[in-house]
Amino acid sequence: MDNARIADRLDAFAALLELADSNPYTVRAYRRAAEVIRATPVPVAELVASGRARRLRGIGPSIDARLRELVETGDIAELAELERRLAPSLVGLGRYLGLGAKRSVEIAQALGVRTADELRAAAAAGELRSVPGIGPKTEAQILAGLAREAEPLPRRALLLNQALELVGGIAAALGGEPAGDVRRWRDACERLAVVCAADDPAALLERFAGLPQIVALVEQSERRAVGVTVEGVPVELVAAEPGGFGTALVRATGSAAYVAALEPLPEAAEEEAVYRALGVPFCPPELRERPFREKPPPLVAEADVRGDLHCHTTWTDGRATVEEMGRAARDRGYEYIAICDHTPAVGAVPGLTPDDVRRQGEEIAAANEALAPFRVLRGIECDILPDGRLDLPDDVLAELDWVQASVHGGQRMPRREMTKRVEAALRHPAVSCLSHPTGRLITRRPENALDLEHIFAVALEHGVALEVNGLPARLDLSGEHVRDALRAGLRIVCSTDAHSVRGLGNMTLAVHTARRGGATAADVVNTMPWHRE
Ligand SMILES: [Zn+2]
Ligand SMILES: [Zn+2]
């Protein structure tokens, strides 16, 4: 049994434990163990057999026992029992149709069906009405969903990092390319698609249906299928003729408006060939949100980035020390990193007092000695108080290399007050950059009421940069706002707001969000060497 298969079974176990309302810590422990096993270079089955599996990070005695059972018997008995009882394919299909997990299982039990296909047949035969609690409205909703009367979209958009993981995992398993919203790096993804070149589409569709991520197919034709995850999220698979792979990839990448404006598309095996045949310059997927036929600007690339200007440490709510963050940034090939911990007004965690800032400065100086010529910059993520003042005295701020100004509390202020509050901070001579300017949390909290056009003008006047925050739930500025900021003459900073070494990886999301706004390397402050002394 190879590592991928072992990890898949642990992931499946975690998903079912979650459905069965198990302890969330247990669920997370299994997910983490799966992740570790997937990344382990040696065969985990051998480690298990020789009693050495517990040397792997995150494998405790209970997971070790499950691994032993899996390697020795080929499966985990409790997992097989949960699969029988909970019918993940029905749960996935039910969620896709807008039903809760428990409700899906209840309906399946009432109808005596065990698979998604049986549910479909029972629904078609009009049996849903016999289930207690299902009225004509719910029946109509389920039948409409099963009949696929609309584009298969999730009920709630996925954050980009979740969508990347899901679609990327499926594409890698099938040897295909991620497409849909993910490939355009949309901040909230709805259309999830994978395109594969297939001489034998039937075999490919079968492999797709057998993936651990996919619990049921809701649509299937010769060269296309739509599967759902146990969360009910639909993923489309396109099994392209090898000679038409490029064309299929353009179509599945979208957006619909962009593709419609290019039609009719010629058949080609590669995407570049489609563009050549059209006589249109190749268009990076990030710029395919609306019709575009011109020569694209040379968009910023992740390799252009020389430093990260917003990260946290154990001084506030980060998980790594100053030196660990510095070392990790250096290992990524950066030249500098700015440590920007919180100030007291942030509330959720204890922020740095002026005293703390100076003591942290000593730690940063020591890290600089250890890591030279790499530079660890003294920064701060300073709260903008409701009246527009900053949360640290001027003399402390003046000592720092880089000051991010942030609105955290009191985000429901009326537009005029919020705009005045942020404007006052931008006029402060110490401020270098406005963090997560709109304050939105994708799918959870709308943008703050803020006159961005005015804020952009003030930022330009005072030489303040605007952040593109790479936290998956923020991506703030959005690509759309980046475009407006650049048009206003501003420069942006691609930052991660990392709270751990791993968080530095969100630079990918920040850079691709900037690319959606048409940013080139010259527009991005942290593609430049650190110059200020
Ligand atoms: Zn913040
Ligand atoms: Zn932060």
XYZ file of C-alpha atoms and ligand atoms in Angstrom:
535
model
C 0.000 0.000 0.000
C 1.602 3.301 -1.064
C 1.660 6.540 0.895
C -0.964 8.222 -1.291
C -3.447 5.402 -0.709
C -2.817 5.401 3.054
C -3.261 9.168 3.180
C -6.475 8.953 1.127
C -7.981 6.450 3.561
C -7.070 8.644 6.553
C -8.642 11.636 4.787
C -11.786 9.625 4.086
C -11.859 8.573 7.722
C -11.533 12.198 8.837
C -14.397 13.266 6.546
C -16.699 10.555 7.917
C -15.742 11.199 11.536
C -16.711 14.794 10.883
C -20.088 13.699 9.471
C -20.586 11.523 12.538
C -20.012 14.606 14.743
C -16.793 13.278 16.240
C -14.430 15.437 18.235
C -13.047 18.113 15.877
C -9.530 17.607 17.304
C -9.625 13.956 16.285
C -10.805 14.934 12.807
C -7.984 17.448 12.465
C -5.421 14.948 13.776
C -6.338 12.481 11.021
C -6.201 15.210 8.353
C -2.765 16.309 9.570
C -1.502 12.735 9.675
C -2.678 12.264 6.072
C -0.814 15.406 5.058
C 2.379 14.241 6.762
C 2.156 10.786 5.191
C 1.598 12.245 1.732
C 4.796 14.282 2.143
C 6.904 11.467 3.601
C 9.567 10.345 1.107
C 9.903 6.761 2.423
C 7.174 4.055 2.274
C 5.035 4.568 5.394
C 3.771 0.962 5.194
C 7.326 -0.182 5.959
C 7.610 2.228 8.887
C 4.324 0.864 10.229
C 5.433 -2.751 9.794
C 8.677 -2.129 11.646
C 6.968 -0.154 14.419
C 8.594 3.151 13.493
C 5.562 5.110 12.241
C 5.332 7.104 15.468
C 8.576 8.818 14.586
C 6.533 10.797 12.027
C 5.240 14.121 13.253
C 1.605 13.938 14.379
C 1.325 10.140 14.545
C 0.273 9.246 18.102
C -0.681 5.841 19.517
C -4.296 5.822 18.274
C -3.462 6.829 14.700
C -0.566 4.371 14.784
C -3.045 1.580 15.661
C -5.307 2.590 12.728
C -2.302 2.596 10.405
C -1.334 -0.868 11.574
C -4.853 -2.141 10.891
C -4.888 -0.468 7.476
C -1.529 -1.901 6.425
C -2.208 -5.379 7.815
C -5.849 -5.876 6.740
C -6.093 -3.488 3.794
C -8.736 -1.296 5.441
C -9.971 0.240 8.678
C -13.052 -1.631 9.944
C -14.602 1.425 11.594
C -14.151 3.399 8.372
C -15.924 0.720 6.330
C -18.740 0.678 8.921
C -19.056 4.493 8.804
C -19.162 4.388 5.018
C -21.978 1.837 5.172
C -23.943 3.789 7.779
C -23.374 7.326 6.548
C -23.328 6.774 2.773
C -20.991 9.663 1.830
C -22.242 9.658 -1.748
C -25.752 10.464 -0.504
C -24.416 13.095 1.878
C -22.430 14.750 -0.923
C -25.351 14.650 -3.311
C -27.743 15.858 -0.592
C -25.536 18.793 0.307
C -25.176 19.646 -3.365
C -28.984 19.736 -3.530
C -29.155 22.010 -0.494
C -29.919 19.455 2.223
C -27.958 19.026 5.448
C -25.850 15.908 6.007
C -28.218 14.459 8.628
C -31.299 15.216 6.531
C -29.717 13.493 3.510
C -29.087 10.349 5.518
C -32.624 10.431 7.000
C -34.177 10.727 3.558
C -32.010 7.912 2.229
C -33.015 5.703 5.136
C -36.710 6.525 4.733
C -36.520 5.618 1.048
C -34.332 2.606 1.670
C -31.727 3.782 -0.875
C -27.970 3.291 -0.520
C -26.428 5.150 -3.448
C -26.825 8.413 -5.311
C -28.225 6.534 -8.330
C -30.867 4.846 -6.205
C -31.846 8.203 -4.746
C -32.216 9.579 -8.248
C -34.419 6.645 -9.290
C -36.584 6.996 -6.172
C -36.974 10.724 -6.792
C -37.910 10.139 -10.426
C -40.551 7.613 -9.328
C -42.173 10.264 -7.126
C -41.259 8.540 -3.867
C -39.819 11.656 -2.195
C -43.326 12.787 -1.206
C -43.683 9.717 0.984
C -40.779 10.840 3.188
C -41.968 12.519 6.397
C -41.164 16.228 6.325
C -40.696 16.591 2.560
C -43.324 18.905 1.117
C -43.910 19.772 -2.523
C -41.422 22.659 -2.306
C -38.488 20.550 -1.114
C -39.394 17.863 -3.605
C -39.366 20.394 -6.435
C -35.986 21.742 -5.228
C -34.455 18.266 -5.161
C -35.897 17.287 -8.553
C -34.674 20.531 -10.134
C -31.214 19.954 -8.677
C -31.111 16.387 -9.939
C -32.346 17.452 -13.372
C -29.407 19.862 -13.580
C -31.380 22.860 -14.697
C -28.573 25.296 -13.927
C -24.761 25.467 -14.027
C -23.391 23.203 -11.298
C -22.144 25.733 -8.737
C -21.472 25.315 -5.024
C -24.059 26.856 -2.716
C -21.341 29.024 -1.253
C -18.178 30.076 -3.074
C -14.918 28.482 -1.902
C -11.977 30.543 -0.742
C -9.195 30.469 -3.312
C -6.838 28.354 -1.179
C -9.509 25.707 -0.591
C -10.425 25.654 -4.263
C -6.750 25.427 -5.272
C -6.237 22.464 -2.984
C -9.349 20.645 -4.191
C -8.945 21.285 -7.919
C -5.137 21.021 -7.802
C -5.348 17.650 -6.035
C -7.804 16.262 -8.569
C -5.823 17.609 -11.539
C -2.601 16.096 -10.185
C -4.246 12.718 -9.552
C -5.626 12.610 -13.118
C -2.637 14.186 -14.883
C -4.742 17.138 -16.028
C -4.792 20.919 -15.681
C -6.765 22.949 -13.142
C -9.242 25.230 -14.900
C -12.293 27.288 -14.021
C -12.173 30.109 -11.473
C -9.066 28.673 -9.797
C -6.950 29.123 -12.892
C -7.991 32.778 -13.083
C -7.141 33.084 -9.348
C -10.571 34.412 -8.451
C -10.807 35.363 -4.792
C -14.013 33.348 -4.322
C -14.291 30.304 -6.566
C -17.532 28.877 -7.890
C -16.770 27.121 -11.145
C -14.310 24.318 -10.367
C -13.010 22.390 -13.335
C -10.216 20.078 -14.434
C -9.289 19.435 -18.067
C -7.503 16.240 -19.156
C -6.408 15.046 -22.570
C -7.963 11.595 -22.965
C -7.780 8.963 -25.689
C -9.939 6.747 -23.505
C -12.473 9.050 -21.792
C -14.410 6.185 -20.182
C -11.350 5.068 -18.223
C -10.628 8.657 -17.168
C -14.199 9.232 -15.975
C -13.971 6.035 -13.972
C -10.765 7.186 -12.288
C -12.409 10.542 -11.561
C -15.414 8.840 -9.934
C -13.044 6.728 -7.829
C -11.034 9.631 -6.391
C -11.257 10.063 -2.616
C -12.380 13.687 -3.092
C -15.380 12.691 -5.245
C -18.267 10.851 -3.557
C -20.875 10.874 -6.333
C -21.350 11.885 -9.973
C -24.257 14.206 -10.631
C -23.743 14.417 -14.375
C -22.031 12.235 -16.912
C -21.686 12.179 -20.677
C -19.033 10.714 -22.964
C -16.375 13.384 -22.403
C -17.622 15.262 -19.378
C -18.653 14.551 -15.827
C -19.595 16.554 -12.754
C -18.735 15.001 -9.418
C -19.483 16.269 -5.925
C -17.358 16.206 -2.785
C -18.733 15.057 0.545
C -19.317 18.779 1.225
C -21.559 18.867 -1.848
C -19.157 20.988 -3.912
C -19.420 20.191 -7.647
C -16.250 19.715 -9.705
C -16.398 19.420 -13.476
C -14.123 17.082 -15.410
C -13.557 17.696 -19.115
C -12.017 14.722 -20.959
C -10.753 16.492 -24.067
C -9.703 14.866 -27.325
C -5.917 15.226 -27.230
C -6.023 17.310 -30.441
C -8.479 19.738 -28.839
C -6.992 19.974 -25.352
C -5.895 23.616 -25.733
C -9.319 24.656 -26.924
C -11.028 22.791 -24.088
C -8.668 24.437 -21.605
C -9.489 27.943 -22.863
C -13.214 27.161 -22.634
C -13.047 25.589 -19.160
C -10.837 28.391 -17.817
C -13.417 31.043 -18.726
C -14.671 33.497 -17.850
C -17.792 32.891 -19.900
C -17.784 36.508 -21.120
C -14.107 36.324 -22.085
C -14.538 33.073 -24.034
C -17.731 34.247 -25.742
C -15.864 37.272 -27.113
C -13.147 35.008 -28.589
C -15.523 32.535 -30.254
C -15.446 30.724 -32.586
C -12.360 28.995 -31.144
C -10.164 26.918 -33.454
C -9.294 23.357 -32.409
C -5.733 23.036 -31.069
C -3.797 20.721 -28.803
C -2.194 23.586 -26.885
C -3.549 26.809 -25.536
C -0.825 28.940 -27.157
C -1.786 27.456 -30.523
C -5.386 28.535 -30.025
C -4.220 32.119 -29.544
C -1.831 31.935 -32.514
C -4.604 30.686 -34.766
C -6.859 33.494 -33.559
C -4.126 36.069 -34.149
C -4.563 37.288 -30.554
C -1.629 37.633 -28.093
C -1.622 35.002 -25.338
C -3.633 36.218 -22.376
C -2.614 35.272 -18.824
C -5.608 33.586 -17.153
C -5.753 36.336 -14.503
C -6.777 38.823 -17.203
C -9.571 36.674 -18.624
C -12.312 38.130 -16.438
C -13.741 40.160 -19.309
C -13.151 40.366 -23.065
C -9.472 41.180 -23.766
C -7.605 40.913 -27.078
C -4.724 43.352 -26.622
C -1.103 42.662 -25.771
C -1.064 42.080 -22.008
C 1.325 44.022 -19.745
C 4.329 42.069 -18.343
C 2.595 41.038 -15.117
C 4.543 40.755 -11.859
C 5.711 37.205 -11.071
C 6.327 35.596 -7.700
C 10.024 35.321 -8.605
C 10.195 39.149 -8.762
C 9.408 39.432 -5.044
C 12.431 40.275 -2.882
C 10.831 40.514 0.539
C 7.709 40.266 2.647
C 6.670 43.422 4.459
C 3.928 42.158 6.780
C 4.275 39.214 9.151
C 3.675 38.384 12.800
C 5.707 36.539 15.435
C 5.283 35.037 18.895
C 5.476 38.619 20.227
C 1.756 38.791 19.351
C -0.359 36.185 17.601
C 2.265 34.532 15.372
C 3.557 31.017 15.930
C 7.248 31.501 15.031
C 9.955 33.704 16.527
C 11.569 36.722 14.853
C 14.601 34.687 13.846
C 12.511 31.738 12.596
C 10.468 34.038 10.372
C 13.639 35.730 9.128
C 15.344 32.447 8.380
C 12.273 31.105 6.557
C 12.074 34.268 4.465
C 15.764 33.975 3.632
C 15.240 30.317 2.669
C 12.552 31.468 0.253
C 15.209 33.545 -1.473
C 14.104 36.900 -0.084
C 16.440 39.736 0.861
C 14.323 41.172 3.682
C 11.278 40.718 5.876
C 9.455 43.257 8.032
C 8.236 42.078 11.428
C 4.874 43.796 11.910
C 3.258 42.678 15.135
C 0.077 44.183 16.539
C -0.422 47.163 18.848
C -2.661 47.116 21.988
C -5.874 48.422 20.363
C -6.212 45.289 18.220
C -7.940 43.783 21.273
C -8.081 40.140 20.234
C -4.457 39.579 21.343
C -2.175 41.622 23.618
C -0.393 44.115 21.362
C 3.086 45.618 21.691
C 3.548 48.562 24.051
C 6.300 51.121 23.340
C 8.498 49.136 25.734
C 7.805 45.888 23.899
C 8.599 47.533 20.570
C 12.047 48.538 21.842
C 12.745 45.124 23.356
C 11.652 43.485 20.130
C 14.086 45.826 18.382
C 16.934 44.196 20.307
C 15.772 40.749 19.252
C 15.582 41.940 15.644
C 19.122 43.316 15.885
C 20.327 39.908 17.094
C 18.472 38.160 14.266
C 20.132 40.531 11.801
C 23.518 39.510 13.097
C 22.651 35.853 12.700
C 21.134 36.210 9.236
C 23.227 38.931 7.538
C 23.285 40.056 4.787
C 19.580 39.207 4.948
C 17.694 42.096 6.575
C 15.028 41.790 9.262
C 13.229 45.127 9.330
C 11.670 46.675 12.386
C 8.034 47.085 11.463
C 4.663 47.326 13.155
C 1.039 46.727 12.263
C -0.257 49.796 14.038
C -3.966 50.094 14.722
C -5.725 53.180 13.459
C -7.808 54.310 16.441
C -11.441 55.332 15.815
C -10.439 59.023 15.821
C -7.687 58.465 13.237
C -4.749 58.651 15.663
C -2.203 55.844 15.642
C -1.876 53.379 18.516
C 1.794 54.172 19.362
C 3.563 57.452 20.219
C 5.242 59.292 17.337
C 8.764 58.850 18.708
C 8.358 55.057 18.769
C 6.907 54.984 15.264
C 9.773 57.182 14.022
C 12.306 54.524 15.046
C 10.777 51.887 12.799
C 11.715 50.885 9.246
C 8.198 50.068 8.060
C 4.799 50.987 9.452
C 1.620 49.242 8.316
C -1.502 51.136 9.414
C -4.585 48.989 9.989
C -8.241 49.357 10.835
C -9.297 46.438 13.028
C -12.054 47.399 15.483
C -15.047 49.629 14.761
C -15.415 48.656 11.146
C -19.109 49.493 10.885
C -18.457 53.239 10.964
C -20.390 55.362 8.506
C -18.545 56.154 5.286
C -17.625 59.759 6.077
C -16.171 58.922 9.496
C -14.319 55.848 8.258
C -12.807 57.800 5.378
C -11.698 60.603 7.755
C -10.251 58.021 10.148
C -8.132 56.325 7.481
C -7.174 59.616 5.846
C -5.800 60.933 9.150
C -3.570 57.863 9.473
C -2.267 58.213 5.913
C -1.264 61.793 6.675
C 0.940 60.586 9.546
C 4.579 60.857 8.411
C 5.570 57.443 9.821
C 3.034 55.416 7.850
C 4.448 53.385 4.941
C 1.492 51.245 3.885
C -2.242 50.826 4.458
C -3.010 47.200 5.424
C -6.008 45.269 4.082
C -7.551 48.562 2.954
C -11.209 47.544 2.658
C -11.379 45.201 5.665
C -13.521 42.653 3.819
C -13.535 38.974 4.743
C -14.494 36.986 1.662
C -17.968 35.380 1.945
C -18.171 36.639 5.567
C -17.890 40.415 5.900
C -18.428 43.113 3.297
C -15.961 45.916 2.611
C -15.833 48.785 5.090
C -17.722 51.871 4.007
C -14.769 53.847 2.667
C -14.322 56.388 -0.098
C -11.485 54.494 -1.788
C -11.038 57.044 -4.553
C -10.387 59.739 -1.963
C -8.135 57.416 0.064
C -6.120 56.635 -3.064
C -5.620 60.364 -3.696
C -4.433 60.960 -0.118
C -2.112 57.930 -0.233
C -0.569 59.230 -3.452
C -0.039 62.683 -1.960
C 1.758 61.197 1.080
C 3.697 58.435 -0.662
C 1.847 55.645 1.142
C 1.576 52.249 -0.565
C -1.534 50.068 -0.573
C -1.371 46.470 0.572
C -2.539 43.406 -1.300
C -2.974 41.177 1.725
C -2.445 37.500 0.839
C -4.515 35.902 3.601
C -6.976 33.690 1.691
C -10.000 35.189 3.452
C -8.827 38.749 2.755
C -7.100 39.159 -0.630
C -7.457 42.872 0.027
C -7.003 44.923 -2.134
C -8.879 42.754 -4.618
C -7.724 42.580 -8.239
C -10.414 45.064 -9.178
C -9.232 47.591 -6.576
C -5.582 47.015 -7.546
C -6.507 48.147 -11.047
C -8.069 51.332 -9.648
C -5.108 51.980 -7.333
C -2.606 51.638 -10.187
C -4.711 53.896 -12.356
C -4.562 56.459 -9.544
C -0.752 56.279 -9.743
C -0.174 54.296 -6.527
C 2.223 51.494 -5.806
C 1.127 48.321 -4.066
C 2.805 45.877 -1.677
C 2.189 42.129 -1.999
C 2.196 40.842 1.585
C 1.277 37.636 3.360
C 0.309 38.815 6.864
C 1.930 35.486 7.794
C 1.308 34.231 11.325
C 3.614 31.223 10.812
C 6.472 30.117 8.589
C 3.962 28.335 6.402
C 1.921 31.518 6.091
C 4.742 33.065 4.046
C 3.495 30.806 1.233
C 0.461 33.046 0.776
C 2.697 35.324 -1.312
C 1.441 33.268 -4.257
C -2.107 34.441 -3.595
C -1.061 38.072 -3.102
C 0.960 38.134 -6.338
C -1.761 36.515 -8.439
C -4.330 38.923 -6.995
C -2.060 41.811 -8.028
C -1.777 40.250 -11.494
C -5.575 40.262 -11.756
C -5.306 44.015 -11.380
C -2.714 44.195 -14.164
C 0.250 44.929 -11.844
C 3.783 44.760 -13.249
C 6.933 44.354 -11.120
C 7.481 48.123 -11.232
C 4.115 48.642 -9.516
C 5.037 46.452 -6.544
C 7.184 47.983 -3.798
C 8.600 44.676 -2.547
C 10.065 43.689 -5.902
C 12.662 46.396 -5.170
C 15.759 45.981 -3.013
C 15.410 47.438 0.483
C 16.918 50.888 0.198
C 16.109 52.921 3.298
C 18.683 53.008 6.034
Zn -4.456 43.269 10.322
Zn -1.305 41.471 10.287
